[in-house]
PDB file of C-alpha atoms in Angstrom:
ATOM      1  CA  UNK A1380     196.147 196.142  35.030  1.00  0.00           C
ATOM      2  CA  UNK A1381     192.939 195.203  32.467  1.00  0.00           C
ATOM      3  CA  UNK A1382     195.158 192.403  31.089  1.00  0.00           C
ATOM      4  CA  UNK A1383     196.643 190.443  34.549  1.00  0.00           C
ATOM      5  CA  UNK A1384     192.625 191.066  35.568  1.00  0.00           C
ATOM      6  CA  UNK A1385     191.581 189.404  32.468  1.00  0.00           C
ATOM      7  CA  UNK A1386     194.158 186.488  32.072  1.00  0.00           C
ATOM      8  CA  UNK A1387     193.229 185.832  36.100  1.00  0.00           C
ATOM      9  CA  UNK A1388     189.693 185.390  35.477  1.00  0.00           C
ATOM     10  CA  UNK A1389     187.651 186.434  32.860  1.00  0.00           C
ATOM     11  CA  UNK A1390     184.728 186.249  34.590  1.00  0.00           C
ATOM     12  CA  UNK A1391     185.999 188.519  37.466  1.00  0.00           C
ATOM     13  CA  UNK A1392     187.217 191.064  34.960  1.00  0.00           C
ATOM     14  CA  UNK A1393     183.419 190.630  33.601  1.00  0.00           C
ATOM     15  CA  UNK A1394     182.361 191.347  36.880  1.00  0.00           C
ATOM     16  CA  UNK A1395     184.192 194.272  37.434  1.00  0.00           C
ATOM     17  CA  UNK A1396     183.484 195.666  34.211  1.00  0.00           C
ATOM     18  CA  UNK A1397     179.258 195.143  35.249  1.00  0.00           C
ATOM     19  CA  UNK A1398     179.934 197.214  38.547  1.00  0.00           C
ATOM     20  CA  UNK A1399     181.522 200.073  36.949  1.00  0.00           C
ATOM     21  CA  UNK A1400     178.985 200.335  34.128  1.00  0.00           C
ATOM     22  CA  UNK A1401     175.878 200.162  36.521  1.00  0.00           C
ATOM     23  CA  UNK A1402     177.607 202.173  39.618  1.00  0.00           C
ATOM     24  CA  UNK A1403     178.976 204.764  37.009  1.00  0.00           C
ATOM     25  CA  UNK A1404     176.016 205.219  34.687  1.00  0.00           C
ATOM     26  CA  UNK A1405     173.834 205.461  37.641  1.00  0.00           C
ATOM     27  CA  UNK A1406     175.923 208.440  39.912  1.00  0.00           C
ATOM     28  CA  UNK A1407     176.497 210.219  36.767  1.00  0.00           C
ATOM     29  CA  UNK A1408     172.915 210.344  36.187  1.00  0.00           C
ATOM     30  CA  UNK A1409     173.259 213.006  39.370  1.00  0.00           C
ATOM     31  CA  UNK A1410     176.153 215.095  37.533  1.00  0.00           C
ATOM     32  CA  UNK A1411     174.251 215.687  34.830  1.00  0.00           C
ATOM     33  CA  UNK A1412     171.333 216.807  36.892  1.00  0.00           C
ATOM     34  CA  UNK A1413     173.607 219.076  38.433  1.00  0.00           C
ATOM     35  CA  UNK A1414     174.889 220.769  34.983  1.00  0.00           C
ATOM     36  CA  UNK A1415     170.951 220.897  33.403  1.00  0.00           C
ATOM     37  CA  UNK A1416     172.290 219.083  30.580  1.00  0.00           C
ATOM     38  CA  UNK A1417     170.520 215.708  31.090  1.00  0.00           C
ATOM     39  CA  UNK A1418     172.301 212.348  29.724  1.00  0.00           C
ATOM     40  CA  UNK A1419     175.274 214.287  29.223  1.00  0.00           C
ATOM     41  CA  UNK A1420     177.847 212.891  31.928  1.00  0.00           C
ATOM     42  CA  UNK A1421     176.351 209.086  31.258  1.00  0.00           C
ATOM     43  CA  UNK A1422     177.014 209.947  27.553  1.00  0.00           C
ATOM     44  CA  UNK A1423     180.286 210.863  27.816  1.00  0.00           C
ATOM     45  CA  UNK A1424     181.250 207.762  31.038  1.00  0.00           C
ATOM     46  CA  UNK A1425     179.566 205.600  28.000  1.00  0.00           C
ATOM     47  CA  UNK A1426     181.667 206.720  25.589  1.00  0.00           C
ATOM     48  CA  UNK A1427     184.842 206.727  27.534  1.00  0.00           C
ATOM     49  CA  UNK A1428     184.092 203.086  28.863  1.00  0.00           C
ATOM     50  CA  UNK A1429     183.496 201.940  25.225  1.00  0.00           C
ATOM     51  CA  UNK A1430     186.899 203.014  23.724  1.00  0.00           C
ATOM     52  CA  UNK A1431     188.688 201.485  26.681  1.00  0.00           C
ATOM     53  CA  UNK A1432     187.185 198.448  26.306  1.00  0.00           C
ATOM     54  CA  UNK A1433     187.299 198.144  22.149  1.00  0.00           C
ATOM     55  CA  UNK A1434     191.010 199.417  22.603  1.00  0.00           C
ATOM     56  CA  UNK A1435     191.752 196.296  24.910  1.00  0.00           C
ATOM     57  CA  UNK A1436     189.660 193.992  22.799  1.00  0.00           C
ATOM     58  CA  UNK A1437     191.559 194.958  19.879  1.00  0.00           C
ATOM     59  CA  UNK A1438     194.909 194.840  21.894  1.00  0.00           C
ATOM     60  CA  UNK A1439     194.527 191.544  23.206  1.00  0.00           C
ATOM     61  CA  UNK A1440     193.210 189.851  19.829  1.00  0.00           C
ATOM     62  CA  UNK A1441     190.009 189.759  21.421  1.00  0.00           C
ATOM     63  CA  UNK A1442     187.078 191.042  18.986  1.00  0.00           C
ATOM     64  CA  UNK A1443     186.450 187.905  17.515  1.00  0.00           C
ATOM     65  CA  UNK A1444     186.012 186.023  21.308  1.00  0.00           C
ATOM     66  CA  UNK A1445     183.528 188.804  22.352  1.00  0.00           C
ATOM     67  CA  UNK A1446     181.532 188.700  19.587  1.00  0.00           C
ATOM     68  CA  UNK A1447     182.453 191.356  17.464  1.00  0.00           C
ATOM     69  CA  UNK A1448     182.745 190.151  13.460  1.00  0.00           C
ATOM     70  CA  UNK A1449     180.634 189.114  11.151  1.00  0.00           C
ATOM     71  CA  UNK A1450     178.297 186.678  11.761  1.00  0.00           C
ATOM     72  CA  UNK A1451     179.023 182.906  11.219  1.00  0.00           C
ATOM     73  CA  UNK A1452     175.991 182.233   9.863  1.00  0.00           C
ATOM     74  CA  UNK A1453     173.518 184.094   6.875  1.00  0.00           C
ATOM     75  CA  UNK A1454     171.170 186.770   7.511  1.00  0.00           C
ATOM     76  CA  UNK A1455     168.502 184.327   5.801  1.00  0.00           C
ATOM     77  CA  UNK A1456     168.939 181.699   7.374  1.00  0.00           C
ATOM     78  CA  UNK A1457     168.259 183.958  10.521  1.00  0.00           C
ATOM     79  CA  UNK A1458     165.122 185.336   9.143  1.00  0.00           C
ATOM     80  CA  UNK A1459     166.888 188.215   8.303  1.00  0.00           C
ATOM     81  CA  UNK A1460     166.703 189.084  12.143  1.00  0.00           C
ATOM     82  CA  UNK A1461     162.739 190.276  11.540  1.00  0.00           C
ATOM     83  CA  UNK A1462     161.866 189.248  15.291  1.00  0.00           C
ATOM     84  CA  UNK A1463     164.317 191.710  16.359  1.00  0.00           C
ATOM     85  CA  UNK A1464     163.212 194.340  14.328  1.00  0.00           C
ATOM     86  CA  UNK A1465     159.866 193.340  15.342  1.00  0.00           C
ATOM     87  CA  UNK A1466     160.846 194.086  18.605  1.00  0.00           C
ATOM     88  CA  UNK A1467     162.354 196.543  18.856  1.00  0.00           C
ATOM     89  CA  UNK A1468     160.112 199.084  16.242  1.00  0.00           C
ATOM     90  CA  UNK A1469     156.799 197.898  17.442  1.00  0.00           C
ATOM     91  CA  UNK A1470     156.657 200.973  20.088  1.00  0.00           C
ATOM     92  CA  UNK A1471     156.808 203.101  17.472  1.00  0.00           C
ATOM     93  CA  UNK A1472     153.670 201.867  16.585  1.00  0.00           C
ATOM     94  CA  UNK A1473     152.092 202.840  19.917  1.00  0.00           C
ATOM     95  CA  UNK A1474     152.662 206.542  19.645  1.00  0.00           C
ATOM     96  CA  UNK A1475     155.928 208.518  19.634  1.00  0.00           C
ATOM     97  CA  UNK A1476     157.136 211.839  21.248  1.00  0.00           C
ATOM     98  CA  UNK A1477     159.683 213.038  23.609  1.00  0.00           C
ATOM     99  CA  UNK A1478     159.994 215.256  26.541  1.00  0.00           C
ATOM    100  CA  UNK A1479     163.450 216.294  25.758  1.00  0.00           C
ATOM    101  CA  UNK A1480     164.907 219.217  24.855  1.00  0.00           C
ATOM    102  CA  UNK A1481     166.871 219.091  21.495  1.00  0.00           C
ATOM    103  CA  UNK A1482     170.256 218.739  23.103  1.00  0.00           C
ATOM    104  CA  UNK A1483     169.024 216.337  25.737  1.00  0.00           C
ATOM    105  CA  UNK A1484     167.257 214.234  22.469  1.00  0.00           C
ATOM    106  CA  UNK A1485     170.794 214.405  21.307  1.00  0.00           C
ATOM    107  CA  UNK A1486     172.707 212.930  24.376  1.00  0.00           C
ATOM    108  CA  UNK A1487     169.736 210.550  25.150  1.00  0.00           C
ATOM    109  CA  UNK A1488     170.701 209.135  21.179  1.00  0.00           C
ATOM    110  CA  UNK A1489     174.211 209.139  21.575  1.00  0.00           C
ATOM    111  CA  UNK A1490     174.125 207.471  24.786  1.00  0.00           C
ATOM    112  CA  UNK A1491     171.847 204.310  23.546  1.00  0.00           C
ATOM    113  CA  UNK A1492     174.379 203.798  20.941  1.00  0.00           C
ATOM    114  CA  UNK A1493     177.022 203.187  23.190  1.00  0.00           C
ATOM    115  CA  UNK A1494     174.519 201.367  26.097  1.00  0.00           C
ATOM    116  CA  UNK A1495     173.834 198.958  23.434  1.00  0.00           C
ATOM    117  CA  UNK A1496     177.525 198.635  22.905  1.00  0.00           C
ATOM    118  CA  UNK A1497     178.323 197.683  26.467  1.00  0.00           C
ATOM    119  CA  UNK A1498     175.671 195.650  27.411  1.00  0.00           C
ATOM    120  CA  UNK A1499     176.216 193.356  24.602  1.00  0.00           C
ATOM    121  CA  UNK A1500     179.848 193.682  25.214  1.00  0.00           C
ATOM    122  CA  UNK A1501     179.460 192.997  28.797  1.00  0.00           C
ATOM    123  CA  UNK A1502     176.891 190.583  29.400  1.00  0.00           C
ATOM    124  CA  UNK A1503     177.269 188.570  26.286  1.00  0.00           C
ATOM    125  CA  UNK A1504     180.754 188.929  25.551  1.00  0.00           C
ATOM    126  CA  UNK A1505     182.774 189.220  28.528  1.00  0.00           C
ATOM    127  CA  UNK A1506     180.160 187.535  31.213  1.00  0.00           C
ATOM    128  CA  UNK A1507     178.871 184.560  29.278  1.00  0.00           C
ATOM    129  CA  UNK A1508     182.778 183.692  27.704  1.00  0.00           C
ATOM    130  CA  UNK A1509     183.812 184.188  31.687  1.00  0.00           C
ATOM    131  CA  UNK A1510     181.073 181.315  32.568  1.00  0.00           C
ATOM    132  CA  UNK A1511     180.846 179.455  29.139  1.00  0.00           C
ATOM    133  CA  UNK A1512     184.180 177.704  29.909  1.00  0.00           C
ATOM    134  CA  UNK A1513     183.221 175.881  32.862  1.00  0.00           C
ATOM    135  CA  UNK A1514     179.564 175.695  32.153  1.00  0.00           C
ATOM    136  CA  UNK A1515     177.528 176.646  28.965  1.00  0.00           C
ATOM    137  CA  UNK A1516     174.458 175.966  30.157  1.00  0.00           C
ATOM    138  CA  UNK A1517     175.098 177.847  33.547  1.00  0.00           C
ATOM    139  CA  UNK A1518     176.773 180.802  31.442  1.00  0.00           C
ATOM    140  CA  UNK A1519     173.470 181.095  29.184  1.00  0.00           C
ATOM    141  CA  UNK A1520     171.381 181.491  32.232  1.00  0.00           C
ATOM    142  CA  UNK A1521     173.497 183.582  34.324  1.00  0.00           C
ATOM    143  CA  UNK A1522     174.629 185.988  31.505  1.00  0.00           C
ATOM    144  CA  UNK A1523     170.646 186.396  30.364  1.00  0.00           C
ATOM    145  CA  UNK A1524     168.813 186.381  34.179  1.00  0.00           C
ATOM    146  CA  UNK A1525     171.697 188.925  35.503  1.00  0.00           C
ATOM    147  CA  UNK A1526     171.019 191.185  32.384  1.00  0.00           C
ATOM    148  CA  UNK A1527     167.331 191.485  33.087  1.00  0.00           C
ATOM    149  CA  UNK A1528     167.897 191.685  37.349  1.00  0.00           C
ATOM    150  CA  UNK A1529     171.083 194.621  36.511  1.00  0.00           C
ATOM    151  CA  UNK A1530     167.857 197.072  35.024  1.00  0.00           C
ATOM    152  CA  UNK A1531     166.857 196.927  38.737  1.00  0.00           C
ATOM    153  CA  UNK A1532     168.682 200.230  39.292  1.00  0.00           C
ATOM    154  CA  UNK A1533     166.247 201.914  37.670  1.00  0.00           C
ATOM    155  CA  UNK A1534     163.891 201.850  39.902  1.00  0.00           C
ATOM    156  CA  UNK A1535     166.343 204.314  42.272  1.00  0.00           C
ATOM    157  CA  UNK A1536     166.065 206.346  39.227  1.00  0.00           C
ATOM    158  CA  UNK A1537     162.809 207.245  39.589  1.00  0.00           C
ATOM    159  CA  UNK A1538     160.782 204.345  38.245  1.00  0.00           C
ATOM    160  CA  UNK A1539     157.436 202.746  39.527  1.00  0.00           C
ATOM    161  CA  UNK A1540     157.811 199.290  40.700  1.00  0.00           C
ATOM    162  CA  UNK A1541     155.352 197.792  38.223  1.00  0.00           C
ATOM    163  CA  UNK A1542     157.397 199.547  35.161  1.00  0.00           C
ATOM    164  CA  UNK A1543     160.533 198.411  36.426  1.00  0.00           C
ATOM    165  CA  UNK A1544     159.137 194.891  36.861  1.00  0.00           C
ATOM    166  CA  UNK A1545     158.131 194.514  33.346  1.00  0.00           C
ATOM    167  CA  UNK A1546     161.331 196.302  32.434  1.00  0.00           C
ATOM    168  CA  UNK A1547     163.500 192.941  34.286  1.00  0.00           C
ATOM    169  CA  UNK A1548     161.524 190.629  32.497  1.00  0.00           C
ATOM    170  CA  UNK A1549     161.317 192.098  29.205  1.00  0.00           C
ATOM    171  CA  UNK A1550     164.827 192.534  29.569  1.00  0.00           C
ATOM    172  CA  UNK A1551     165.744 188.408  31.041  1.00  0.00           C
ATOM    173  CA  UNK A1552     164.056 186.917  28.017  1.00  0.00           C
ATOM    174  CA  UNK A1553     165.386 189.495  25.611  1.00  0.00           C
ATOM    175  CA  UNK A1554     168.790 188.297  27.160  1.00  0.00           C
ATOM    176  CA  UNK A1555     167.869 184.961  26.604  1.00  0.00           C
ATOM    177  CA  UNK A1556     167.264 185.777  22.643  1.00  0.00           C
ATOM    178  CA  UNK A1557     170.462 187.331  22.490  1.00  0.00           C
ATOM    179  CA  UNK A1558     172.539 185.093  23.463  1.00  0.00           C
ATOM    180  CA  UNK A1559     171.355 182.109  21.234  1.00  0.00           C
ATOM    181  CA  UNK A1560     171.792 184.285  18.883  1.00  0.00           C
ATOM    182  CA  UNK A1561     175.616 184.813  19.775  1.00  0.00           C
ATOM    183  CA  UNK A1562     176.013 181.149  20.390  1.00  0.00           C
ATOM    184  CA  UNK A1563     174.838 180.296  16.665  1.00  0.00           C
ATOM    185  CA  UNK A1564     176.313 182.974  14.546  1.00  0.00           C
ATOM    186  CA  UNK A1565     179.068 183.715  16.643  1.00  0.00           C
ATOM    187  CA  UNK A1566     178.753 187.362  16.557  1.00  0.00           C
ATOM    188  CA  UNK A1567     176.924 190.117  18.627  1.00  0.00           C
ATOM    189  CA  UNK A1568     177.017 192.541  15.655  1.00  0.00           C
ATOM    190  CA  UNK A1569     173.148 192.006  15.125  1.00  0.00           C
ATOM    191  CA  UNK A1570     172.206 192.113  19.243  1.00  0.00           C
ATOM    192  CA  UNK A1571     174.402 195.501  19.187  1.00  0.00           C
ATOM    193  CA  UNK A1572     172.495 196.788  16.551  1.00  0.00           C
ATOM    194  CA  UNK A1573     169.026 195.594  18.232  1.00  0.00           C
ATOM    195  CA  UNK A1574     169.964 196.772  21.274  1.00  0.00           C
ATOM    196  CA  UNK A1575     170.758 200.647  20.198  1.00  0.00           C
ATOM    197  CA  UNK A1576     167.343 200.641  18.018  1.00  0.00           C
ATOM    198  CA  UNK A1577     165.393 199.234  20.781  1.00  0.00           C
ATOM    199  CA  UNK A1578     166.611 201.565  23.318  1.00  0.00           C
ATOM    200  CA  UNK A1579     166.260 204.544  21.064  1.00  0.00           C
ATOM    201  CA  UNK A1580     162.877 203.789  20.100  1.00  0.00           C
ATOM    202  CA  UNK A1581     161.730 203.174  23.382  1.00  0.00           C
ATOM    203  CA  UNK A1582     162.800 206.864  24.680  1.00  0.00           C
ATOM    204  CA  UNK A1583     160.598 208.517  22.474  1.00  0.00           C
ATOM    205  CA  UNK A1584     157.942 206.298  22.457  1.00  0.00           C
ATOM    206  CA  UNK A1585     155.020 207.464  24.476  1.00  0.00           C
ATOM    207  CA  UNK A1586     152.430 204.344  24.053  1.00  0.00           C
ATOM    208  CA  UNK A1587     149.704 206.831  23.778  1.00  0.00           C
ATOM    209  CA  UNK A1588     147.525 205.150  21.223  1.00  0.00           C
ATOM    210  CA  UNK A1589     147.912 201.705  23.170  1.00  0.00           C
ATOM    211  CA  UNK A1590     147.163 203.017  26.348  1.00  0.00           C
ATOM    212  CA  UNK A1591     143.863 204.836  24.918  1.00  0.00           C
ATOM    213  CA  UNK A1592     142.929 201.576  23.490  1.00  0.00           C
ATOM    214  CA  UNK A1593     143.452 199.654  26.524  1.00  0.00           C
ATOM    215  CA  UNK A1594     142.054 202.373  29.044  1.00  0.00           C
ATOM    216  CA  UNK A1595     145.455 201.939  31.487  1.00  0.00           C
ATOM    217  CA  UNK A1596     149.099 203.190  31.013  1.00  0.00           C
ATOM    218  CA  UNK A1597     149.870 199.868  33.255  1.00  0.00           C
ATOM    219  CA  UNK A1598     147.560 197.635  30.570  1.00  0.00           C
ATOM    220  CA  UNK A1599     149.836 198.894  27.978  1.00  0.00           C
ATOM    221  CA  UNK A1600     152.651 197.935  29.828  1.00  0.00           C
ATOM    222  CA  UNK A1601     151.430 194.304  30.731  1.00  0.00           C
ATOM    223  CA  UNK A1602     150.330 193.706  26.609  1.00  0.00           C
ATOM    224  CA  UNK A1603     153.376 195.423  25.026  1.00  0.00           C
ATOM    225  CA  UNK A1604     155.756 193.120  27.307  1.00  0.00           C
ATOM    226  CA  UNK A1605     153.862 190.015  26.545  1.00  0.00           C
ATOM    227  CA  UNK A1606     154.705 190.683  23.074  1.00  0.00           C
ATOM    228  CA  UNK A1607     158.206 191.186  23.433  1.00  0.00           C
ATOM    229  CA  UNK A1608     158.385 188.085  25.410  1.00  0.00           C
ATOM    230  CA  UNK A1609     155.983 185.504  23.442  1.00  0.00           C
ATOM    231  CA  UNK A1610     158.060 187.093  20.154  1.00  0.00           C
ATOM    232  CA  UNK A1611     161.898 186.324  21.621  1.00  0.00           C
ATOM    233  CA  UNK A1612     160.373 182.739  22.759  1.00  0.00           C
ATOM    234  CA  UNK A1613     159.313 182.095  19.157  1.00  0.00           C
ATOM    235  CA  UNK A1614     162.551 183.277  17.798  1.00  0.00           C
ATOM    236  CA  UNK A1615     164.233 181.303  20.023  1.00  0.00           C
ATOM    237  CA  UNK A1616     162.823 178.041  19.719  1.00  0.00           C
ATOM    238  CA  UNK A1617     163.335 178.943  15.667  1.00  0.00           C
ATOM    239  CA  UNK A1618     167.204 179.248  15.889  1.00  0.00           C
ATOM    240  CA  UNK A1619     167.265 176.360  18.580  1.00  0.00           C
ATOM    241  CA  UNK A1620     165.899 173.952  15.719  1.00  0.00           C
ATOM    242  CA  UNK A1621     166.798 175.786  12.436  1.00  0.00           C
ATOM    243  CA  UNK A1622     170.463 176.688  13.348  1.00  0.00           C
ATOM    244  CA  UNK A1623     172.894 174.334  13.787  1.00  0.00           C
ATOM    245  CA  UNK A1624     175.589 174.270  16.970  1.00  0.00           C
ATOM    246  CA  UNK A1625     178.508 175.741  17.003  1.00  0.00           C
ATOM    247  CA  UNK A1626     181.915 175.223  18.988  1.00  0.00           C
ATOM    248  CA  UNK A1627     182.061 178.388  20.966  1.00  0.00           C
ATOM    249  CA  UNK A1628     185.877 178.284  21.227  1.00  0.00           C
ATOM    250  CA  UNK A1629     188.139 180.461  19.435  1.00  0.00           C
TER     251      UNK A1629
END
């Protein structure tokens, strides 16, 4: 059924796959709610989701069209990826704790390993290769802008509208990065890697020390999302001119 989906229209089958990820994270959020053991049934949807979809990747002699190998071009020549580890660690800089238990620490981990999986997967595999053959330029946007607008659902989880926000425009111009990264080296290995260490960072990050700098929890917000973004528009225009064009074909 994955395959005739998939051979119809890639993009549809990207589609699909984006529905059940953001419908299916989001109910389960509401199981695990129910059992007390929170990020435990999005943990294990996560993990379930991921197999199926490496299994078919791997089936299909697809790994290499999604993005996952190793990188086309030099870890050097890409900076060695600092601006992503830039990103992604500079919370921790801004004061860290957690309000989880140990075992919900432990699912809360385990689940960003495998949301950074399927995002990448999904939006910058699956979506952007679905749009990429008609329209690069179309797929680049699409792929990166409906990234940032799918962390929308958070704010039915409980988020305030200023966070969330910041949160879809963090996220747009993160998706942006990402996916001239993927267009130059080919792989997603790196933005998988970002992505888990970003996420799991950001969970136990409490911004404490920024926000008593700044005097306002929503200050921090505004300054630590400026950063992300002025730092991914850097990097960007940096692999734009340093890195040269690749045929995104397989």
């Amino acid at each position: 059924m994955m395959k005739k989906l998939y051979e119809k229209s890639e993009l549809t089958f990207a589609i699909v796959l984006i529905v059940i990820y953001v419908v299916g994270s989001s109910l389960l959020q509401k199981v695990s709610a129910a059992i007390e053991i929170r990020f435990a049934a999005e943990t294990a949807f996560n993990l379930i989701l991921s197999v199926i979809i490496i299994v078919f990747a791997r089936k299909n002699n697809l790994m290499k069209h999604i993005g996952l190998c190793k990188p086309e071009v030099s870890a050097s020549k890409m900076l060695f990826y600092i601006p992503l580890v830039l990103i992604a660690c500079s919370a921790a800089f801004f004061g860290i704790g957690t309000e989880f238990s140990t075992i919900e620490l432990v699912f809360r981990t385990t689940m960003m390993i495998f949301v950074g999986f399927l995002e990448e997967v999904i939006f910058r595999g699956f979506l952007f290769r679905g749009i990429a053959k008609d329209n690069i330029k179309e797929a680049i946007i699409i792929s990166s802008v409906t990234f940032g607008i799918g962390h929308i659902v958070n704010l039915f989880n409980g988020y305030d509208i200023l966070k969330n926000i910041l949160q879809i425009a963090f996220a747009v111009a993160i998706g942006f990065l990402l996916v001239f990264i993927f267009l130059r080296t080919g792989s997603l290995i790196a933005c998988i890697v970002f992505h888990i260490l970003n996420n799991s960072i950001s969970a136990v990050s409490t911004g404490s020390i920024l926000t008593n700098a700044l005097g306002s929890e929503e200050a921090a917000q505004i300054l630590f999302t400026v950063f992300g973004i002025i730092i991914s528009v850097a990097y960007i225009l940096f692999i734009i001119r340093s890195i040269p064009k690749r045929e995104i074909s397989d």
